[in-house]
Coordinates of C-alpha atoms in Angstrom, one line a residue:
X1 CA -10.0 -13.4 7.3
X2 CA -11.4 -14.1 10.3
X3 CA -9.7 -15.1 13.9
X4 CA -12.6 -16.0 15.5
X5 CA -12.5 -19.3 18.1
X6 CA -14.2 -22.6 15.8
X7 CA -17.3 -23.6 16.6
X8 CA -16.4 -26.8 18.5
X9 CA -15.1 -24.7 21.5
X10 CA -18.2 -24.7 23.6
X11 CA -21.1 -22.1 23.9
X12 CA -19.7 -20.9 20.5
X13 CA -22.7 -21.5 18.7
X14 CA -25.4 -19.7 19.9
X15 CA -28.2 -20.4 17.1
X16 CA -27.9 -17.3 15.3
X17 CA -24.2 -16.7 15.7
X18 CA -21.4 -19.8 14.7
X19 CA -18.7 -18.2 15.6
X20 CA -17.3 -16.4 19.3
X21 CA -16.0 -13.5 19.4
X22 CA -12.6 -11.9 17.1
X23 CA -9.4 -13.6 19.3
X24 CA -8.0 -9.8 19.7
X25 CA -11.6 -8.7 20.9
X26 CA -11.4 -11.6 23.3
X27 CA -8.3 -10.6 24.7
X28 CA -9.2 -7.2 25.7
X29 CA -13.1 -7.5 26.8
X30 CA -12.9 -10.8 28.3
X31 CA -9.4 -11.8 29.4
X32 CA -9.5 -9.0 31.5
X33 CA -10.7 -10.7 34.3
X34 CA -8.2 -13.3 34.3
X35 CA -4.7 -13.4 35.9
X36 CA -2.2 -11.6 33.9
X37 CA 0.9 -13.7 34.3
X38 CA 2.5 -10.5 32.9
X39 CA 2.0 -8.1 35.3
X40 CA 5.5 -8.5 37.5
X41 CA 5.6 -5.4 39.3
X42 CA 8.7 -5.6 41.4
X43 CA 10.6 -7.8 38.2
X44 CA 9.8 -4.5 35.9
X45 CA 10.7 -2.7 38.7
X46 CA 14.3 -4.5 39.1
X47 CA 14.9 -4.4 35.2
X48 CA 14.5 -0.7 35.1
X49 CA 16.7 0.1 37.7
X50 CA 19.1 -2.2 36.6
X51 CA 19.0 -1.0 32.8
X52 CA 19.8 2.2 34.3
X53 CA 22.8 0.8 36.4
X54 CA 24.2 -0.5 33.7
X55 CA 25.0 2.7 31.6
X56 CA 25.4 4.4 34.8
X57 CA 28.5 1.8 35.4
X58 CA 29.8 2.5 31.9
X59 CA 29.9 6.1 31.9
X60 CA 31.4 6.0 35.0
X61 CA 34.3 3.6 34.2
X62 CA 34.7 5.4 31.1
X63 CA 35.0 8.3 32.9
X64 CA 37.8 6.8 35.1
X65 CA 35.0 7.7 38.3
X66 CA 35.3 3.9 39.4
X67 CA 37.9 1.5 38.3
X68 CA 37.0 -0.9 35.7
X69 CA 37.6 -3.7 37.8
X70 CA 35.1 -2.9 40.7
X71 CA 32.5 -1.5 37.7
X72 CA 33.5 -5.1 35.8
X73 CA 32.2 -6.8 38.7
X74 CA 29.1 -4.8 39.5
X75 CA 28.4 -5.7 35.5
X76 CA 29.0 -9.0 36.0
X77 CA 26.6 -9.5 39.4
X78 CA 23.7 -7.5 37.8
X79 CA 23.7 -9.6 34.6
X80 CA 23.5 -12.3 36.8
X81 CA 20.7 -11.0 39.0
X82 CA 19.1 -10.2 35.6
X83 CA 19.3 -13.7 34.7
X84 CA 18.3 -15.3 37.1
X85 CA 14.8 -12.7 36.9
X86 CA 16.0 -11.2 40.0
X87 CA 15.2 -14.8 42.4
X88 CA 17.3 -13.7 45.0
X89 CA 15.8 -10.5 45.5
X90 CA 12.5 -12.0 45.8
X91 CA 10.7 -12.2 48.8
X92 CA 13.3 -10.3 50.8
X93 CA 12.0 -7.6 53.4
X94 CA 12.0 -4.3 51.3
X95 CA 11.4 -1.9 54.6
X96 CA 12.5 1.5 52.7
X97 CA 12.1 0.2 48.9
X98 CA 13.1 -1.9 46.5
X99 CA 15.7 0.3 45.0
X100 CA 17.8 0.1 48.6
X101 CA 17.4 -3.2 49.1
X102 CA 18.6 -4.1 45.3
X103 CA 21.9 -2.5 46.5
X104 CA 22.0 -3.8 50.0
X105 CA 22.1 -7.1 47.9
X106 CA 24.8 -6.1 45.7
X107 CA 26.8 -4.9 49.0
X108 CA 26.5 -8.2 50.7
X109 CA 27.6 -9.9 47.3
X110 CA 30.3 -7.9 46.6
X111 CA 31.0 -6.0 49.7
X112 CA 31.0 -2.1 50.9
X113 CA 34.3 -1.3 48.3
X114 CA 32.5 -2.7 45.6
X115 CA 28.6 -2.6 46.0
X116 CA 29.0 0.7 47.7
X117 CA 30.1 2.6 44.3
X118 CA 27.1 1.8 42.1
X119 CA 25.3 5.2 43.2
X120 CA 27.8 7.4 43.0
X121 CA 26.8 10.6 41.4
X122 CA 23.4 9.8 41.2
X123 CA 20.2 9.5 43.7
X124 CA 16.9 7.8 43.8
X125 CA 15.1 11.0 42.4
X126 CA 17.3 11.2 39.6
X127 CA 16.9 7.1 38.8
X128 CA 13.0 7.6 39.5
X129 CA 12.7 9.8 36.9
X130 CA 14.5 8.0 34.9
X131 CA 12.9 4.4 34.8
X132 CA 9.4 5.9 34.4
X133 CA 10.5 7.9 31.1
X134 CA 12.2 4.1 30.0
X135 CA 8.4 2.5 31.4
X136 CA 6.5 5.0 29.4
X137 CA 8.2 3.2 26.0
X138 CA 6.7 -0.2 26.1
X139 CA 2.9 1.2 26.5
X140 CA 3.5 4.3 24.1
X141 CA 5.4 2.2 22.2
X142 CA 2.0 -0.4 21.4
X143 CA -0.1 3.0 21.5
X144 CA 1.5 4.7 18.3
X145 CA 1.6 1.1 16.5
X146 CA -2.1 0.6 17.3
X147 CA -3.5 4.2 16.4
X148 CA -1.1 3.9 12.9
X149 CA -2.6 0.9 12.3
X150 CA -6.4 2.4 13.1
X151 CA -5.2 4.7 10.5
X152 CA -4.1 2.3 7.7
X153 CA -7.7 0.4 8.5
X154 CA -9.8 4.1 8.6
X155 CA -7.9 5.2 5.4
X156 CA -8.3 1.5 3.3
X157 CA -11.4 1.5 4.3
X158 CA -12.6 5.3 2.7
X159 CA -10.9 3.9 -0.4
X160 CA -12.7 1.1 -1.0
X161 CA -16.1 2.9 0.0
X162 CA -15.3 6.1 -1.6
X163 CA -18.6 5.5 -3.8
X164 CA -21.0 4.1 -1.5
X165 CA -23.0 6.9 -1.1
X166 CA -24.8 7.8 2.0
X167 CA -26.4 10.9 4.0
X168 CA -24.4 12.9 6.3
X169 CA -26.1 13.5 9.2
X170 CA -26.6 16.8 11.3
X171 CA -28.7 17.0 14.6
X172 CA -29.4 13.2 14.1
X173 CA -31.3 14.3 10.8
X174 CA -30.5 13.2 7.5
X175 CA -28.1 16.5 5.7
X176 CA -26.2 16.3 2.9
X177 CA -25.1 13.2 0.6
X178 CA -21.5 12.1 1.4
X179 CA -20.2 8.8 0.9
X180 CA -19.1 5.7 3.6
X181 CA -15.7 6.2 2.3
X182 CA -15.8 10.3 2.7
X183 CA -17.1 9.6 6.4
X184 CA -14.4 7.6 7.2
X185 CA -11.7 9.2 5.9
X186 CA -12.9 12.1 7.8
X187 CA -12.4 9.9 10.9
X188 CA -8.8 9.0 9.7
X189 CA -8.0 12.9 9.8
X190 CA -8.8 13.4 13.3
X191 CA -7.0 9.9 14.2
X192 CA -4.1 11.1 12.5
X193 CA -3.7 14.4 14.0
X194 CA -3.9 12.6 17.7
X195 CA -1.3 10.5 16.4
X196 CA 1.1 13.2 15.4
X197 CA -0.1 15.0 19.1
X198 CA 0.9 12.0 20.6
X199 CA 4.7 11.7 19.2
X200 CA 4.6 15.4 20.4
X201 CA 3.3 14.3 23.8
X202 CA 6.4 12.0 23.7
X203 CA 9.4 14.3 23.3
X204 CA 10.0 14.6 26.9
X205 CA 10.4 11.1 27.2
X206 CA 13.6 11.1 25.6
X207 CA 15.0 13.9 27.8
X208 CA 17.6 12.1 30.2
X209 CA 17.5 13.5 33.7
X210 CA 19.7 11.2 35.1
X211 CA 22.2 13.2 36.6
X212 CA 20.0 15.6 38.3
X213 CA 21.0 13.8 41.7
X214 CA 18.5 14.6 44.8
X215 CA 17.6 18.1 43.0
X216 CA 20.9 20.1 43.1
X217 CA 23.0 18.1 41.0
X218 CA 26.6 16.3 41.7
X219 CA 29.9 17.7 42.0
X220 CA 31.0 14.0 40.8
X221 CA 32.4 14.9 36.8
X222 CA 30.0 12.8 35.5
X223 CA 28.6 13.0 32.2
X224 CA 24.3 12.9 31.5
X225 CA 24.9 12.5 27.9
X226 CA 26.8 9.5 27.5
X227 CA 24.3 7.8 30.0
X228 CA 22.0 9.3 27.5
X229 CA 23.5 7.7 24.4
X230 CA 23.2 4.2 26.3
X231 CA 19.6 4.5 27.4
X232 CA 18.0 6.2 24.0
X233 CA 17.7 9.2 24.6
X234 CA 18.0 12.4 22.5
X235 CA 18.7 15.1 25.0
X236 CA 20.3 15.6 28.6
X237 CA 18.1 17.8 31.3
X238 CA 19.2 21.2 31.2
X239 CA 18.2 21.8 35.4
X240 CA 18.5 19.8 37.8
X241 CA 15.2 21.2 39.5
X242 CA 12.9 20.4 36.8
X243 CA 14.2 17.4 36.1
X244 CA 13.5 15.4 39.2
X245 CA 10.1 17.8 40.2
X246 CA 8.5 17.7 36.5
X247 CA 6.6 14.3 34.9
X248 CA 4.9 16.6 32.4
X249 CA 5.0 13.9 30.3
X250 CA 2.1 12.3 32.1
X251 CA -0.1 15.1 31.4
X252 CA 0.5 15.4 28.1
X253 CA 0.4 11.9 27.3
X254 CA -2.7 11.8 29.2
X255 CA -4.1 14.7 27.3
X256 CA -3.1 13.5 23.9
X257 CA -4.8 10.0 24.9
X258 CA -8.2 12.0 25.8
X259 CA -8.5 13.3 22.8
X260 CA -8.0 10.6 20.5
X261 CA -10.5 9.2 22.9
X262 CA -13.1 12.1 22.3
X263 CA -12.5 11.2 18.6
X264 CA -13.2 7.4 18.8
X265 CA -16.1 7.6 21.4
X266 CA -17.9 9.7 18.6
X267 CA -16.9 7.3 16.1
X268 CA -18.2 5.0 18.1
X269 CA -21.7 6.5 18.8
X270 CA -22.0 6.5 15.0
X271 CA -21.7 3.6 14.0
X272 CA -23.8 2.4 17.2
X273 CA -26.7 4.6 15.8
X274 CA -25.5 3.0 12.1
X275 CA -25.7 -0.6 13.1
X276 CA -28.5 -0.7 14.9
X277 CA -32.0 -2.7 13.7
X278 CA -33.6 0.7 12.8
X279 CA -30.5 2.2 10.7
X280 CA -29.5 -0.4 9.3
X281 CA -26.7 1.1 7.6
X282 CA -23.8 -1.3 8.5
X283 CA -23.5 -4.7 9.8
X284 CA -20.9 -6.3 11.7
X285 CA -19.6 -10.0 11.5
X286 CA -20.4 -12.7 13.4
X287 CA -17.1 -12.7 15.6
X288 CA -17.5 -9.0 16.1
X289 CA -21.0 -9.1 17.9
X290 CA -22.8 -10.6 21.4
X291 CA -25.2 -12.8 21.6
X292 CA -27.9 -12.9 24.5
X293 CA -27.9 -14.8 27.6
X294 CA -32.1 -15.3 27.3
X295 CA -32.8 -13.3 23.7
X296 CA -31.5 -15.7 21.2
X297 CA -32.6 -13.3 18.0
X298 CA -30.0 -11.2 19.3
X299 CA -26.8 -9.3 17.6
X300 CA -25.0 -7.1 19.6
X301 CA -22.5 -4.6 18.5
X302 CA -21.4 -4.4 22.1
X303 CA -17.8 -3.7 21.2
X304 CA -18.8 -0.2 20.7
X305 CA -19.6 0.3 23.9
X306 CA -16.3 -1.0 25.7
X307 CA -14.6 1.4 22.8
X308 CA -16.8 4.4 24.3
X309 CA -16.0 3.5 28.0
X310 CA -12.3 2.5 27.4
X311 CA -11.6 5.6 25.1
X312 CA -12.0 8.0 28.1
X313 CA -10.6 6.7 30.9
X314 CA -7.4 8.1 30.2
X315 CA -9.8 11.2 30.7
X316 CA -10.0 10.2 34.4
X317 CA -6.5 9.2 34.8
X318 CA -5.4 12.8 33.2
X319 CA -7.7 14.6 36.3
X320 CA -6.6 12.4 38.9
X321 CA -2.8 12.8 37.5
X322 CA -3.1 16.7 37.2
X323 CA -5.1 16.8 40.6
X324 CA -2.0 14.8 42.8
X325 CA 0.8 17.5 41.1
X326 CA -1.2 20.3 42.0
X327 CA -0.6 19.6 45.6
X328 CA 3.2 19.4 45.5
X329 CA 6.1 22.4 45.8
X330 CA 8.8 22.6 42.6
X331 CA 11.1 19.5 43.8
X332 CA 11.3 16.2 44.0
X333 CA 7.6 14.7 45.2
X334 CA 5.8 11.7 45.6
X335 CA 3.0 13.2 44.6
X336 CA 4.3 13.7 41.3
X337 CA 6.6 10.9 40.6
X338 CA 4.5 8.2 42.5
X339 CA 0.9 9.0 43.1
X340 CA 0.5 11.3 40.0
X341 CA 2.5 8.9 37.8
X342 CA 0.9 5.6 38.3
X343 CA -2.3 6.7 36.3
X344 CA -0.2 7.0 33.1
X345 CA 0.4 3.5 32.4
X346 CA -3.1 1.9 32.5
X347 CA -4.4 5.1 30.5
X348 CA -2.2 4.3 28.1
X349 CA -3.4 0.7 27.5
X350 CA -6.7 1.1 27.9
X351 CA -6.3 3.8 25.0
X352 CA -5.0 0.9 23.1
X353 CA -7.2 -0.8 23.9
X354 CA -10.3 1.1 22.4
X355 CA -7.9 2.0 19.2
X356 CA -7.8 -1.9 18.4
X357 CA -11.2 -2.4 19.1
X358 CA -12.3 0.4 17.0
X359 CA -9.8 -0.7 14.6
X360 CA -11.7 -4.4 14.4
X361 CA -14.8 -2.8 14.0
X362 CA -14.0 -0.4 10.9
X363 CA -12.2 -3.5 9.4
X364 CA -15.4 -5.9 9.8
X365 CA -18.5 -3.3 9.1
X366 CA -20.1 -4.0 6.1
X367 CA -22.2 -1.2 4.7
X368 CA -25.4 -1.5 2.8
X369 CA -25.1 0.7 -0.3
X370 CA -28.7 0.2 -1.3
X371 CA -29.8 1.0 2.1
X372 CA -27.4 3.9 2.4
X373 CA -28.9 5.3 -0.9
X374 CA -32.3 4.6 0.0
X375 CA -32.1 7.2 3.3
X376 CA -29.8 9.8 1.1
X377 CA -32.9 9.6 -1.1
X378 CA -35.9 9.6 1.8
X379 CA -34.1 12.2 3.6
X380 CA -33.8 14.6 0.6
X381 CA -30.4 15.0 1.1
X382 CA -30.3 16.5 -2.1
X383 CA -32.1 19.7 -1.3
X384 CA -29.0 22.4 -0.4
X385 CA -27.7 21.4 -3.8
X386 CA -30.9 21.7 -5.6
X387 CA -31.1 25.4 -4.3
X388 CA -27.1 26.4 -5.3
X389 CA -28.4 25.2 -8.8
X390 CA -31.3 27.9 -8.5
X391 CA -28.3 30.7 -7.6
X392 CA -26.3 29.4 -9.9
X393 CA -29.1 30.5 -11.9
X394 CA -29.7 34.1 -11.2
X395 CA -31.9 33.0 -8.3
X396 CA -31.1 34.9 -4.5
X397 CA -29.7 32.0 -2.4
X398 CA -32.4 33.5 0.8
X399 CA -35.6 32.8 -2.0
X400 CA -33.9 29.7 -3.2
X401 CA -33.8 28.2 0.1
X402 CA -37.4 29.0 0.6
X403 CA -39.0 27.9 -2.6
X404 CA -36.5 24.6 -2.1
X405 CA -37.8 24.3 1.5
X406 CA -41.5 24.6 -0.4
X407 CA -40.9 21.8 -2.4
X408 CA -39.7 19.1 -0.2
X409 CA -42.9 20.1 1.9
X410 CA -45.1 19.2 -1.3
X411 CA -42.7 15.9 -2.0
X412 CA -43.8 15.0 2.0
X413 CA -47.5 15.9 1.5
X414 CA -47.7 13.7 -1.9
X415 CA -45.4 11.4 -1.0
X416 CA -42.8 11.6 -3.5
X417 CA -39.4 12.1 -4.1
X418 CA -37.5 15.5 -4.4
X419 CA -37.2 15.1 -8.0
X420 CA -40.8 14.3 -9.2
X421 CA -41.7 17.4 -7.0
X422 CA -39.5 20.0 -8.5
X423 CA -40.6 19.0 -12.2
X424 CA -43.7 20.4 -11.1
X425 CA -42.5 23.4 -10.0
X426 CA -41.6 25.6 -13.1
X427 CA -39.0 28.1 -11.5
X428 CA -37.5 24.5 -10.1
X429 CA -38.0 22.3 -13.4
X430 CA -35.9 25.0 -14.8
X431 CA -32.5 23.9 -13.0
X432 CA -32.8 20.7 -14.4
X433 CA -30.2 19.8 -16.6
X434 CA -31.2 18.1 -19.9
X435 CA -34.2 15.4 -19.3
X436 CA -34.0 15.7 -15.6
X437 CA -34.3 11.7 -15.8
X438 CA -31.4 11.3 -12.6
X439 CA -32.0 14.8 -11.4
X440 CA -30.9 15.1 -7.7
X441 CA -29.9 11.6 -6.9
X442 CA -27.7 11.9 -4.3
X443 CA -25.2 9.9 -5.8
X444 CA -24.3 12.5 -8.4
X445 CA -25.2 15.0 -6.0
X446 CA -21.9 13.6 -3.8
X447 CA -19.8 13.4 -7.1
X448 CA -20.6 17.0 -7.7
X449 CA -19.3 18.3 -4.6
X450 CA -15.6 18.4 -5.1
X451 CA -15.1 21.8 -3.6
X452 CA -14.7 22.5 0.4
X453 CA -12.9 19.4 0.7
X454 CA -16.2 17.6 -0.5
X455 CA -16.7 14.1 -1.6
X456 CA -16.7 14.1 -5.1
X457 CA -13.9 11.8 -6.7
X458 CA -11.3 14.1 -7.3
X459 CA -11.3 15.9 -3.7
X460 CA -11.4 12.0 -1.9
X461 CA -8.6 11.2 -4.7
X462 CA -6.6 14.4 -2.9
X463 CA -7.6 13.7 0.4
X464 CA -6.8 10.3 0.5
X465 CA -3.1 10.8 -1.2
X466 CA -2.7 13.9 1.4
X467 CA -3.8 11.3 4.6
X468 CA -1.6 8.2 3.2
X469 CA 1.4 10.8 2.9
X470 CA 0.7 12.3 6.2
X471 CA 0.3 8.5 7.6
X472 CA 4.1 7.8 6.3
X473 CA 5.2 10.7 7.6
X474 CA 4.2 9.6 11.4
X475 CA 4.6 6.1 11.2
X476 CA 8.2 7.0 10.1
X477 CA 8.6 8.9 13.1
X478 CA 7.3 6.3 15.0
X479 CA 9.6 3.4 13.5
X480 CA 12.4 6.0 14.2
X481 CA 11.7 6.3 17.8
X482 CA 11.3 2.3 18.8
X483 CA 14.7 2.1 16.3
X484 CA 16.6 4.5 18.5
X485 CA 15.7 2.4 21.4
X486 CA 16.7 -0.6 20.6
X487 CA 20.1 0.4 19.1
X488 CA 21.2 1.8 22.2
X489 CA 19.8 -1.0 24.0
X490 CA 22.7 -3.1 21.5
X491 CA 25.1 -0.1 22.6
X492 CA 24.4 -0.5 26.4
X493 CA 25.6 -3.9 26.1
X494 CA 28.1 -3.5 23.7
X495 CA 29.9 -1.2 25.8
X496 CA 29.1 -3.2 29.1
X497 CA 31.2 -6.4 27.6
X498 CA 33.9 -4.1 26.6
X499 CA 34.7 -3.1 30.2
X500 CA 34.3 -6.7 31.8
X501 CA 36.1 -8.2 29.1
X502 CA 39.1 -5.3 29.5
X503 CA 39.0 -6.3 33.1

């Protein structure tokens, strides 16, 4: 179904195209360039921080660090501030960060005795590292969802085009005969394995290091893992070195990102080549395609193009990242946890980004099976299996391939097909099976490839079932993760009303 904008909007209809472009298209290529209401840098900032206070506070009322009645209040002002979307904090000079002047707001509020305990046992390294692991999960978050659901579109798709045959290309030259289907569930494999690369990219997001303090720790008897159990996260830091000195995660998140990217910009390149005038293979809907400003015949898979440029910037962001840690010592750095770090989160989304588009474009290409069987049959796609037939036989596989190679030369020099130019050919005619009537269409060609993981019906049947199961798998994992996260978020306040309502 399309989503595309109707026809009355203006400029919609071009002439040749009636509708604009897909809504979720729309948003990504165009929208770009308008004002993101939101994108509120210093409010994400503040509800971090303040998340993190929070369970800090419980664990250390629970812990009998600070009083429940001075804890109680801190509770009570931060909800406020959190309310209120942080107004009074607004627009206030900041002259050594926003984190000091959060709590030299808190202080004035409440006063020294009270404001004064929120950071006990705990530093700005320690929090840093903290609120960019809790960042990460939005982004990552609408990452896994978005290449799952690539992978639910890839692996629908390679069903319901598991016999539109068409010929695998090599070099940019016609090979073999696969099918649409077979090509995409191919696709679906490599998406799939990024996916599962990027939930391992993920586990060191749900390490906690708060707790780590400036680098050395706290001789305050506090205690990481119930902070962790309020925040969502799995594990405590096991050194307080690493923990404030080590956003790994950035890296490997990066990484994970470039190589799904590497995977959809050759995706991508395909089905440029594929939906191009001169292919011909596939064609894309109205509201997935340009127009031109001054060509009006025009039909421009241009999507492909912002899937190609978005799907490696997180290539760029991973060398910039990687090159701002290499110039820091073992410890807490801004290198690390500021400069390095701020290239994670737009690599992330632009990632996404190139995953939905790709995602819109699988879900809206149409092949042309008649076409597609037309260039499996032109190309003589058929010719490796023609000469296993000859082994088969008693035939060498080295002369097979020669007096094969022999034959397709005569089909080009009389201008016919593979088949009418090994009936010929005696020591060819003699493969043929029964009347040789449908010898070497490609079409039965593909069918009879089962083995190798080839695309004959039962080996798409396997690969398919083995895909969807691995599919499950992840997205299980996935749900899991964004599960755990919001039932502690439920916890955090659970146990936050407990202690203002005992006091």
């Amino acid at each position: 179904m399309s989503t595309a904008v109707p026809t009355t909007v203006p400029g919609a209809d071009t002439g040749r195209l009636r509708t604009t472009l897909h809504e979720e298209a729309h948003r990504i290529v165009y929208d770009q360039y308008l004002p993101d209401p939101g994108q509120d840098g210093l409010g994400q900032e503040l509800h971090l921080i303040s998340e993190v206070d929070r369970a800090h506070l419980v664990m250390l009322a629970e812990r009998g660090i600070v009083d429940t009645g001075r804890a109680a209040a801190l509770l009570r002002t931060i909800s406020a501030l959190r309310a209120d979307d942080f107004a009074r904090l607004r627009g206030m000079p900041m002259p050594r960060g926003v984190y000091l002047a959060y709590e030299g707001r808190l202080v004035e509020l409440l006063g020294e005795r009270v404001g004064g305990v929120l950071h006990t046992g705990r530093s700005r390294n320690d929090l840093n590292a903290t609120t960019a692991r809790l960042k990460t999960r939005g982004p990552y978050g609408e990452l896994l969802d978005a290449v799952a659901a690539l992978a639910r579109t890839l692996l629908a798709r390679a069903g319901a085009y598991r016999e539109v045959t068409m010929p695998a290309y090599t070099h940019g030259q016609p090979a073999v005969p696969i099918t649409y289907g077979h090509w995409l569930a191919g696709v679906a494999s490599a998406v799939l394995r990024a996916l599962d690369g990027l939930l391992d990219a993920g586990r060191e997001i749900d390490v906690n290091p708060l707790g780590a303090g400036a680098v050395g720790g706290t001789s305050v008897a506090i205690a990481p893992q119930r902070t962790a159990e309020l925040l969502g996260f799995t594990a405590t830091a096991p050194n307080s070195v690493d923990a404030v000195a080590s956003r790994d995660f950035v890296l490997r998140l990066l990484g994970a990102c470039s190589v799904l990217g590497v995977t959809m910009a050759r995706a991508a390149r395909d089905l440029s080549s594929w939906t191009s005038e001169e292919f011909a293979l596939l064609r894309m809907a109205d509201d997935l395609v340009g127009s031109s400003s001054m060509m009006p015949q025009k039909r421009n898979p241009f999507l492909l193009e912002h899937i190609q440029g978005r799907s490696t910037a997180s290539l760029g962001a991973f060398t910039a990242a990687a090159s701002a840690m290499g110039t820091a010592g073992f410890t807490n750095a801004i290198a690390v946890g500021g400069e390095a770090a701020r290239h994670l989160w737009p690599g992330l989304r632009s990632t996404a980004d190139a995953v939905t588009l790709l995602r819109l474009v699988v879900g809206g290409a149409e092949p042309d099976s008649e076409r597609m069987a037309q260039r499996a049959v032109d190309g003589f796609t058929s010719a490796t299996y023609l000469a296993e037939r000859l082994v088969i036989g008693g035939m060498p596989f080295r002369e097979a391939h020669h007096l094969v190679g022999e034959t397709v030369l005569a089909a080009l020099e009389l201008g016919v097909s593979l088949t009418e130019a090994g009936r010929v050919r005696p020591e060819v005619a003699a493969a043929a099976p029964g009347d040789g009537s449908s010898w070497l269409d490609p079409a039965d060609v593909a069918a009879a490839c089962v083995h190798g993981a080839g695309p004959g019906a039962a080996s798409t049947e396997a690969a398919l079932d083995q895909l969807g199961a691995e599919l499950d798998r992840l997205q299980s994992e996935v749900t899991a993760r964004q599960a755990r996260w919001a039932h502690a978020a439920e916890q955090l306040t659970a146990a936050e009303q407990g202690i203002v309502e005992s006091s």
